[in-house]
PDB file of C-alpha atoms in Angstrom:
ATOM      1  CA  MET A   1      43.661 -53.243 -57.594  1.00  0.00           C
ATOM      2  CA  ASN A   2      41.326 -55.168 -59.748  1.00  0.00           C
ATOM      3  CA  ARG A   3      42.821 -54.558 -62.704  1.00  0.00           C
ATOM      4  CA  PHE A   4      45.861 -56.692 -61.328  1.00  0.00           C
ATOM      5  CA  PHE A   5      43.731 -59.860 -59.434  1.00  0.00           C
ATOM      6  CA  GLY A   6      39.713 -58.713 -60.433  1.00  0.00           C
ATOM      7  CA  SER A   7      36.759 -58.208 -58.983  1.00  0.00           C
ATOM      8  CA  SER A   8      33.655 -60.244 -58.121  1.00  0.00           C
ATOM      9  CA  ALA A   9      30.715 -60.271 -60.183  1.00  0.00           C
ATOM     10  CA  PRO A  10      28.293 -58.206 -59.211  1.00  0.00           C
ATOM     11  CA  LYS A  11      25.009 -60.134 -56.928  1.00  0.00           C
ATOM     12  CA  LYS A  12      22.111 -61.127 -58.651  1.00  0.00           C
ATOM     13  CA  PRO A  13      19.083 -59.977 -56.514  1.00  0.00           C
ATOM     14  CA  THR A  14      16.811 -62.485 -55.441  1.00  0.00           C
ATOM     15  CA  THR A  15      13.734 -63.492 -57.032  1.00  0.00           C
ATOM     16  CA  THR A  16      10.925 -62.954 -54.918  1.00  0.00           C
ATOM     17  CA  LEU A  17       7.447 -64.912 -54.839  1.00  0.00           C
ATOM     18  CA  GLN A  18       5.925 -62.477 -56.282  1.00  0.00           C
ATOM     19  CA  ASP A  19       7.818 -61.741 -59.076  1.00  0.00           C
ATOM     20  CA  ALA A  20       7.983 -65.417 -60.482  1.00  0.00           C
ATOM     21  CA  ILE A  21       3.977 -64.282 -59.731  1.00  0.00           C
ATOM     22  CA  ALA A  22       4.450 -61.671 -62.022  1.00  0.00           C
ATOM     23  CA  SER A  23       6.571 -62.763 -64.434  1.00  0.00           C
ATOM     24  CA  THR A  24       4.447 -65.725 -65.073  1.00  0.00           C
ATOM     25  CA  ASP A  25       1.279 -64.276 -65.674  1.00  0.00           C
ATOM     26  CA  ALA A  26       2.892 -62.137 -68.667  1.00  0.00           C
ATOM     27  CA  ARG A  27       4.340 -65.439 -69.903  1.00  0.00           C
ATOM     28  CA  VAL A  28       0.272 -66.002 -69.759  1.00  0.00           C
ATOM     29  CA  ALA A  29      -0.637 -63.188 -71.032  1.00  0.00           C
ATOM     30  CA  SER A  30       1.130 -63.631 -74.640  1.00  0.00           C
ATOM     31  CA  ILE A  31       0.642 -67.589 -75.096  1.00  0.00           C
ATOM     32  CA  GLU A  32      -2.888 -65.908 -75.305  1.00  0.00           C
ATOM     33  CA  VAL A  33      -2.749 -63.553 -78.227  1.00  0.00           C
ATOM     34  CA  LYS A  34      -1.003 -66.308 -79.717  1.00  0.00           C
ATOM     35  CA  VAL A  35      -4.140 -68.438 -79.479  1.00  0.00           C
ATOM     36  CA  LYS A  36      -6.287 -65.543 -80.500  1.00  0.00           C
ATOM     37  CA  LYS A  37      -4.377 -65.404 -83.712  1.00  0.00           C
ATOM     38  CA  LEU A  38      -4.330 -69.282 -84.156  1.00  0.00           C
ATOM     39  CA  ASP A  39      -8.612 -68.965 -83.750  1.00  0.00           C
ATOM     40  CA  ALA A  40      -8.668 -66.529 -86.285  1.00  0.00           C
ATOM     41  CA  GLU A  41      -6.672 -68.728 -88.969  1.00  0.00           C
ATOM     42  CA  LEU A  42      -8.561 -71.421 -87.426  1.00  0.00           C
ATOM     43  CA  ALA A  43     -12.082 -69.606 -88.672  1.00  0.00           C
ATOM     44  CA  ARG A  44     -11.014 -68.435 -92.247  1.00  0.00           C
ATOM     45  CA  TYR A  45      -9.962 -71.933 -92.402  1.00  0.00           C
ATOM     46  CA  LYS A  46     -12.759 -73.783 -91.735  1.00  0.00           C
ATOM     47  CA  GLU A  47     -14.753 -70.861 -94.550  1.00  0.00           C
ATOM     48  CA  GLN A  48     -11.709 -72.041 -97.065  1.00  0.00           C
ATOM     49  CA  LEU A  49     -13.007 -75.780 -96.193  1.00  0.00           C
ATOM     50  CA  SER A  50     -16.974 -75.895 -97.020  1.00  0.00           C
ATOM     51  CA  LYS A  51     -16.583 -73.752-100.258  1.00  0.00           C
ATOM     52  CA  LEU A  52     -14.108 -76.225-101.295  1.00  0.00           C
ATOM     53  CA  ARG A  53     -14.816 -79.339-103.237  1.00  0.00           C
ATOM     54  CA  ASN A  54     -12.540 -82.863-101.777  1.00  0.00           C
ATOM     55  CA  GLY A  55      -8.863 -82.350-103.815  1.00  0.00           C
ATOM     56  CA  PRO A  56      -5.748 -81.229-103.981  1.00  0.00           C
ATOM     57  CA  GLY A  57      -6.835 -77.829-102.974  1.00  0.00           C
ATOM     58  CA  LYS A  58      -8.948 -78.732-100.082  1.00  0.00           C
ATOM     59  CA  ASN A  59      -6.730 -81.448 -98.743  1.00  0.00           C
ATOM     60  CA  ALA A  60      -3.665 -79.003 -98.248  1.00  0.00           C
ATOM     61  CA  VAL A  61      -6.061 -76.289 -97.096  1.00  0.00           C
ATOM     62  CA  GLN A  62      -7.312 -78.817 -94.481  1.00  0.00           C
ATOM     63  CA  GLN A  63      -3.319 -80.310 -93.274  1.00  0.00           C
ATOM     64  CA  ARG A  64      -2.991 -76.420 -92.664  1.00  0.00           C
ATOM     65  CA  ALA A  65      -6.173 -76.265 -90.755  1.00  0.00           C
ATOM     66  CA  LEU A  66      -4.917 -79.295 -88.861  1.00  0.00           C
ATOM     67  CA  ARG A  67      -1.464 -77.977 -87.785  1.00  0.00           C
ATOM     68  CA  THR A  68      -3.145 -74.743 -86.492  1.00  0.00           C
ATOM     69  CA  LEU A  69      -5.413 -76.830 -84.502  1.00  0.00           C
ATOM     70  CA  ARG A  70      -2.692 -79.459 -83.304  1.00  0.00           C
ATOM     71  CA  GLN A  71      -0.214 -75.880 -82.696  1.00  0.00           C
ATOM     72  CA  LYS A  72      -3.035 -73.886 -80.908  1.00  0.00           C
ATOM     73  CA  LYS A  73      -3.659 -77.028 -78.535  1.00  0.00           C
ATOM     74  CA  LEU A  74       0.594 -77.020 -77.465  1.00  0.00           C
ATOM     75  CA  TYR A  75       0.006 -73.479 -77.053  1.00  0.00           C
ATOM     76  CA  GLU A  76      -3.938 -74.240 -74.627  1.00  0.00           C
ATOM     77  CA  ASN A  77      -1.449 -77.207 -72.286  1.00  0.00           C
ATOM     78  CA  GLN A  78       0.868 -74.424 -71.787  1.00  0.00           C
ATOM     79  CA  ILE A  79      -1.202 -71.996 -70.879  1.00  0.00           C
ATOM     80  CA  ALA A  80      -2.687 -74.360 -67.641  1.00  0.00           C
ATOM     81  CA  GLN A  81       0.545 -75.608 -66.531  1.00  0.00           C
ATOM     82  CA  LEU A  82       1.703 -71.968 -66.171  1.00  0.00           C
ATOM     83  CA  ALA A  83      -1.811 -71.722 -63.926  1.00  0.00           C
ATOM     84  CA  GLN A  84      -1.259 -73.863 -62.054  1.00  0.00           C
ATOM     85  CA  GLN A  85       2.857 -72.811 -61.554  1.00  0.00           C
ATOM     86  CA  THR A  86       0.962 -69.611 -60.601  1.00  0.00           C
ATOM     87  CA  PHE A  87      -1.949 -71.185 -58.388  1.00  0.00           C
ATOM     88  CA  ASN A  88       1.296 -73.305 -56.755  1.00  0.00           C
ATOM     89  CA  MET A  89       3.659 -69.655 -56.590  1.00  0.00           C
ATOM     90  CA  GLU A  90       0.385 -67.683 -54.968  1.00  0.00           C
ATOM     91  CA  SER A  91      -0.587 -70.264 -52.112  1.00  0.00           C
ATOM     92  CA  ALA A  92       3.051 -70.160 -51.813  1.00  0.00           C
ATOM     93  CA  ALA A  93       3.442 -66.350 -50.781  1.00  0.00           C
ATOM     94  CA  MET A  94       0.002 -66.814 -48.814  1.00  0.00           C
ATOM     95  CA  THR A  95       1.375 -68.856 -46.890  1.00  0.00           C
ATOM     96  CA  THR A  96       4.354 -67.063 -45.914  1.00  0.00           C
ATOM     97  CA  ASP A  97       1.768 -63.827 -45.636  1.00  0.00           C
ATOM     98  CA  ASN A  98       0.495 -65.967 -42.756  1.00  0.00           C
ATOM     99  CA  LEU A  99       3.480 -67.950 -41.383  1.00  0.00           C
ATOM    100  CA  ARG A 100       5.039 -63.846 -41.350  1.00  0.00           C
ATOM    101  CA  ASN A 101       1.681 -62.083 -39.385  1.00  0.00           C
ATOM    102  CA  THR A 102       1.837 -64.351 -36.921  1.00  0.00           C
ATOM    103  CA  MET A 103       5.469 -64.568 -36.017  1.00  0.00           C
ATOM    104  CA  ALA A 104       5.069 -60.401 -36.031  1.00  0.00           C
ATOM    105  CA  THR A 105       2.264 -61.515 -33.723  1.00  0.00           C
ATOM    106  CA  VAL A 106       4.171 -64.063 -31.391  1.00  0.00           C
ATOM    107  CA  ASP A 107       7.005 -60.918 -31.681  1.00  0.00           C
ATOM    108  CA  ALA A 108       3.749 -58.349 -30.677  1.00  0.00           C
ATOM    109  CA  MET A 109       2.522 -61.311 -27.565  1.00  0.00           C
ATOM    110  CA  GLN A 110       6.111 -61.557 -26.515  1.00  0.00           C
ATOM    111  CA  ILE A 111       6.742 -57.801 -25.209  1.00  0.00           C
ATOM    112  CA  ALA A 112       3.198 -57.814 -24.377  1.00  0.00           C
ATOM    113  CA  ASN A 113       3.847 -59.987 -22.240  1.00  0.00           C
ATOM    114  CA  LYS A 114       6.880 -58.148 -20.248  1.00  0.00           C
ATOM    115  CA  GLU A 115       5.966 -54.658 -20.566  1.00  0.00           C
ATOM    116  CA  MET A 116       3.038 -57.694 -18.194  1.00  0.00           C
ATOM    117  CA  ARG A 117       5.365 -58.134 -15.971  1.00  0.00           C
ATOM    118  CA  LYS A 118       7.206 -55.569 -15.344  1.00  0.00           C
ATOM    119  CA  GLN A 119       4.573 -52.916 -14.248  1.00  0.00           C
ATOM    120  CA  TYR A 120       2.950 -55.424 -12.130  1.00  0.00           C
ATOM    121  CA  GLY A 121       6.597 -55.969 -10.578  1.00  0.00           C
ATOM    122  CA  LYS A 122       5.284 -52.112  -9.197  1.00  0.00           C
ATOM    123  CA  ILE A 123       2.527 -53.513  -7.295  1.00  0.00           C
ATOM    124  CA  ASP A 124       2.659 -53.646  -4.430  1.00  0.00           C
ATOM    125  CA  VAL A 125      -0.101 -56.444  -3.032  1.00  0.00           C
ATOM    126  CA  ASP A 126      -0.477 -56.603   0.951  1.00  0.00           C
ATOM    127  CA  LYS A 127      -0.574 -52.595  -0.180  1.00  0.00           C
ATOM    128  CA  ILE A 128      -3.564 -52.647  -1.964  1.00  0.00           C
ATOM    129  CA  GLU A 129      -4.983 -54.587   0.025  1.00  0.00           C
ATOM    130  CA  ASN A 130      -4.307 -52.796   3.221  1.00  0.00           C
ATOM    131  CA  MET A 131      -5.467 -49.457   1.216  1.00  0.00           C
ATOM    132  CA  GLN A 132      -8.797 -51.433   0.655  1.00  0.00           C
ATOM    133  CA  TYR A 133      -9.297 -52.066   4.832  1.00  0.00           C
ATOM    134  CA  GLU A 134      -9.186 -48.580   5.483  1.00  0.00           C
ATOM    135  CA  MET A 135     -11.632 -47.511   1.877  1.00  0.00           C
ATOM    136  CA  GLU A 136     -13.983 -50.207   3.836  1.00  0.00           C
ATOM    137  CA  ASP A 137     -13.600 -48.372   7.321  1.00  0.00           C
ATOM    138  CA  LEU A 138     -13.934 -44.356   5.736  1.00  0.00           C
ATOM    139  CA  ILE A 139     -17.052 -45.360   4.553  1.00  0.00           C
ATOM    140  CA  GLU A 140     -18.230 -46.843   7.734  1.00  0.00           C
ATOM    141  CA  GLN A 141     -17.382 -43.750   9.805  1.00  0.00           C
ATOM    142  CA  ALA A 142     -18.651 -41.808   6.896  1.00  0.00           C
ATOM    143  CA  ASN A 143     -21.884 -43.304   7.483  1.00  0.00           C
ATOM    144  CA  GLU A 144     -21.786 -43.203  10.880  1.00  0.00           C
ATOM    145  CA  VAL A 145     -21.289 -39.131  10.359  1.00  0.00           C
ATOM    146  CA  GLN A 146     -24.645 -39.217   7.776  1.00  0.00           C
ATOM    147  CA  GLU A 147     -26.862 -41.415  10.367  1.00  0.00           C
ATOM    148  CA  MET A 148     -25.634 -39.464  14.126  1.00  0.00           C
ATOM    149  CA  LEU A 149     -26.734 -36.075  11.738  1.00  0.00           C
ATOM    150  CA  GLY A 150     -29.792 -37.458  10.667  1.00  0.00           C
ATOM    151  CA  ARG A 151     -30.898 -37.807  13.772  1.00  0.00           C
ATOM    152  CA  SER A 152     -34.166 -35.864  14.676  1.00  0.00           C
ATOM    153  CA  TYR A 153     -33.823 -33.293  18.323  1.00  0.00           C
ATOM    154  CA  ALA A 154     -36.738 -33.721  20.812  1.00  0.00           C
ATOM    155  CA  VAL A 155     -38.612 -36.866  18.589  1.00  0.00           C
ATOM    156  CA  PRO A 156     -38.780 -40.246  20.565  1.00  0.00           C
ATOM    157  CA  ASP A 157     -37.114 -42.461  19.201  1.00  0.00           C
ATOM    158  CA  GLU A 158     -40.327 -44.950  18.420  1.00  0.00           C
ATOM    159  CA  LEU A 159     -43.449 -44.121  18.102  1.00  0.00           C
ATOM    160  CA  ASP A 160     -46.661 -45.929  19.177  1.00  0.00           C
ATOM    161  CA  ASP A 161     -48.333 -46.352  15.957  1.00  0.00           C
ATOM    162  CA  ALA A 162     -51.863 -47.524  17.742  1.00  0.00           C
ATOM    163  CA  ASP A 163     -51.502 -44.113  20.415  1.00  0.00           C
ATOM    164  CA  LEU A 164     -50.168 -42.047  16.424  1.00  0.00           C
ATOM    165  CA  GLU A 165     -54.300 -43.132  15.122  1.00  0.00           C
ATOM    166  CA  ALA A 166     -54.810 -41.673  18.522  1.00  0.00           C
ATOM    167  CA  GLU A 167     -53.806 -38.952  18.235  1.00  0.00           C
ATOM    168  CA  LEU A 168     -54.525 -38.258  14.690  1.00  0.00           C
ATOM    169  CA  ASP A 169     -58.599 -39.676  15.369  1.00  0.00           C
ATOM    170  CA  ALA A 170     -59.416 -36.860  18.547  1.00  0.00           C
ATOM    171  CA  LEU A 171     -57.357 -33.974  16.469  1.00  0.00           C
ATOM    172  CA  ALA A 172     -60.506 -34.296  13.837  1.00  0.00           C
ATOM    173  CA  LEU A 173     -62.837 -34.695  16.976  1.00  0.00           C
ATOM    174  CA  GLU A 174     -61.981 -31.500  17.495  1.00  0.00           C
ATOM    175  CA  GLU A 175     -62.376 -29.878  14.455  1.00  0.00           C
ATOM    176  CA  GLU A 176     -66.061 -31.416  14.011  1.00  0.00           C
ATOM    177  CA  GLU A 177     -66.881 -30.089  16.718  1.00  0.00           C
ATOM    178  CA  GLU A 178     -65.070 -26.740  16.464  1.00  0.00           C
ATOM    179  CA  GLY A 179     -66.972 -26.509  12.867  1.00  0.00           C
ATOM    180  CA  ALA A 180     -70.207 -27.289  14.973  1.00  0.00           C
ATOM    181  CA  SER A 181     -70.195 -24.654  17.744  1.00  0.00           C
ATOM    182  CA  TYR A 182     -69.175 -22.623  14.651  1.00  0.00           C
ATOM    183  CA  LEU A 183     -72.592 -22.727  12.756  1.00  0.00           C
ATOM    184  CA  ALA A 184     -74.616 -22.755  15.847  1.00  0.00           C
ATOM    185  CA  ASP A 185     -72.914 -19.204  16.576  1.00  0.00           C
ATOM    186  CA  LEU A 186     -74.025 -17.936  12.882  1.00  0.00           C
ATOM    187  CA  ASN A 187     -77.450 -18.814  13.869  1.00  0.00           C
ATOM    188  CA  LYS A 188     -77.658 -17.172  16.943  1.00  0.00           C
ATOM    189  CA  VAL A 189     -79.710 -14.431  17.868  1.00  0.00           C
ATOM    190  CA  PRO A 190     -76.706 -11.151  18.905  1.00  0.00           C
ATOM    191  CA  ASP A 191     -78.236  -9.716  21.874  1.00  0.00           C
ATOM    192  CA  PHE A 192     -78.378  -6.334  20.665  1.00  0.00           C
ATOM    193  CA  ILE A 193     -81.740  -7.827  17.994  1.00  0.00           C
ATOM    194  CA  ASP A 194     -84.901  -7.411  20.570  1.00  0.00           C
ATOM    195  CA  GLU A 195     -87.098  -9.296  17.864  1.00  0.00           C
ATOM    196  CA  PRO A 196     -86.357 -12.025  15.726  1.00  0.00           C
ATOM    197  CA  PRO A 197     -84.945 -11.093  12.349  1.00  0.00           C
ATOM    198  CA  VAL A 198     -88.949 -11.780   9.996  1.00  0.00           C
ATOM    199  CA  GLU A 199     -88.388 -14.709   7.511  1.00  0.00           C
ATOM    200  CA  VAL A 200     -89.375 -13.439   3.599  1.00  0.00           C
ATOM    201  CA  GLY A 201     -93.310 -13.402   2.540  1.00  0.00           C
ATOM    202  CA  GLU A 202     -93.853 -14.132   7.009  1.00  0.00           C
ATOM    203  CA  THR A 203     -96.516 -12.212   8.077  1.00  0.00           C
ATOM    204  CA  PRO A 204     -94.935 -10.644  11.039  1.00  0.00           C
ATOM    205  CA  ALA A 205     -97.016 -11.419  13.812  1.00  0.00           C
ATOM    206  CA  ARG A 206     -99.477  -8.452  15.716  1.00  0.00           C
ATOM    207  CA  HIS A 207    -100.149  -7.668  19.647  1.00  0.00           C
ATOM    208  CA  GLU A 208    -102.735  -6.693  20.558  1.00  0.00           C
ATOM    209  CA  ALA A 209    -102.470  -2.893  23.070  1.00  0.00           C
ATOM    210  CA  VAL A 210    -102.791  -3.671  26.661  1.00  0.00           C
ATOM    211  CA  LYS A 211    -104.624  -1.699  28.107  1.00  0.00           C
ATOM    212  CA  THR A 212    -103.952  -0.843  31.304  1.00  0.00           C
ATOM    213  CA  THR A 213    -107.450   0.936  34.045  1.00  0.00           C
ATOM    214  CA  ALA A 214    -105.907   3.840  36.583  1.00  0.00           C
TER     215      ALA A 214
END
């Protein structure tokens, strides 16, 4: 069938900005190589002109140097134009990437918004509020139970600080009296000793014999 009706020509692949930038950079690189060659020629012509005297030979070399310099300027202008084109294409590519990223961000936000609406649609606010009230009641009941368990048995609810201080003073007085009584008991001579003990270095008193008459 293709031999009778023919077939459409294959479509050429679309050139992207990155492809165009790469192609322009390659052209700039090739032109810079030519400029370097022209610089070498100009250096050689300059050396020749410095050695030649005025005359037809020097004029011919000077003309060749002018043509080379003119060609160099043309290449430099072309490089400047290509560099500007590259800058414009890079700016366009950057803008395109930014727009693409922005669209991706917007799409992601829309999906997230839709998912949030779907999730929040499953939440019953009244049910959550009732649960909060129930939690508050349970916590209050738990505090009451803890307070009841923490009560002390056979202890008055209210104690007067003055009574407590008086009782403390009485206990201190009793301890002082008990200490004084204990020291007095230590200094007391036991009943089974006839004479009091003699201190060291003290001469015992001599008792005179009592004469008895018949």
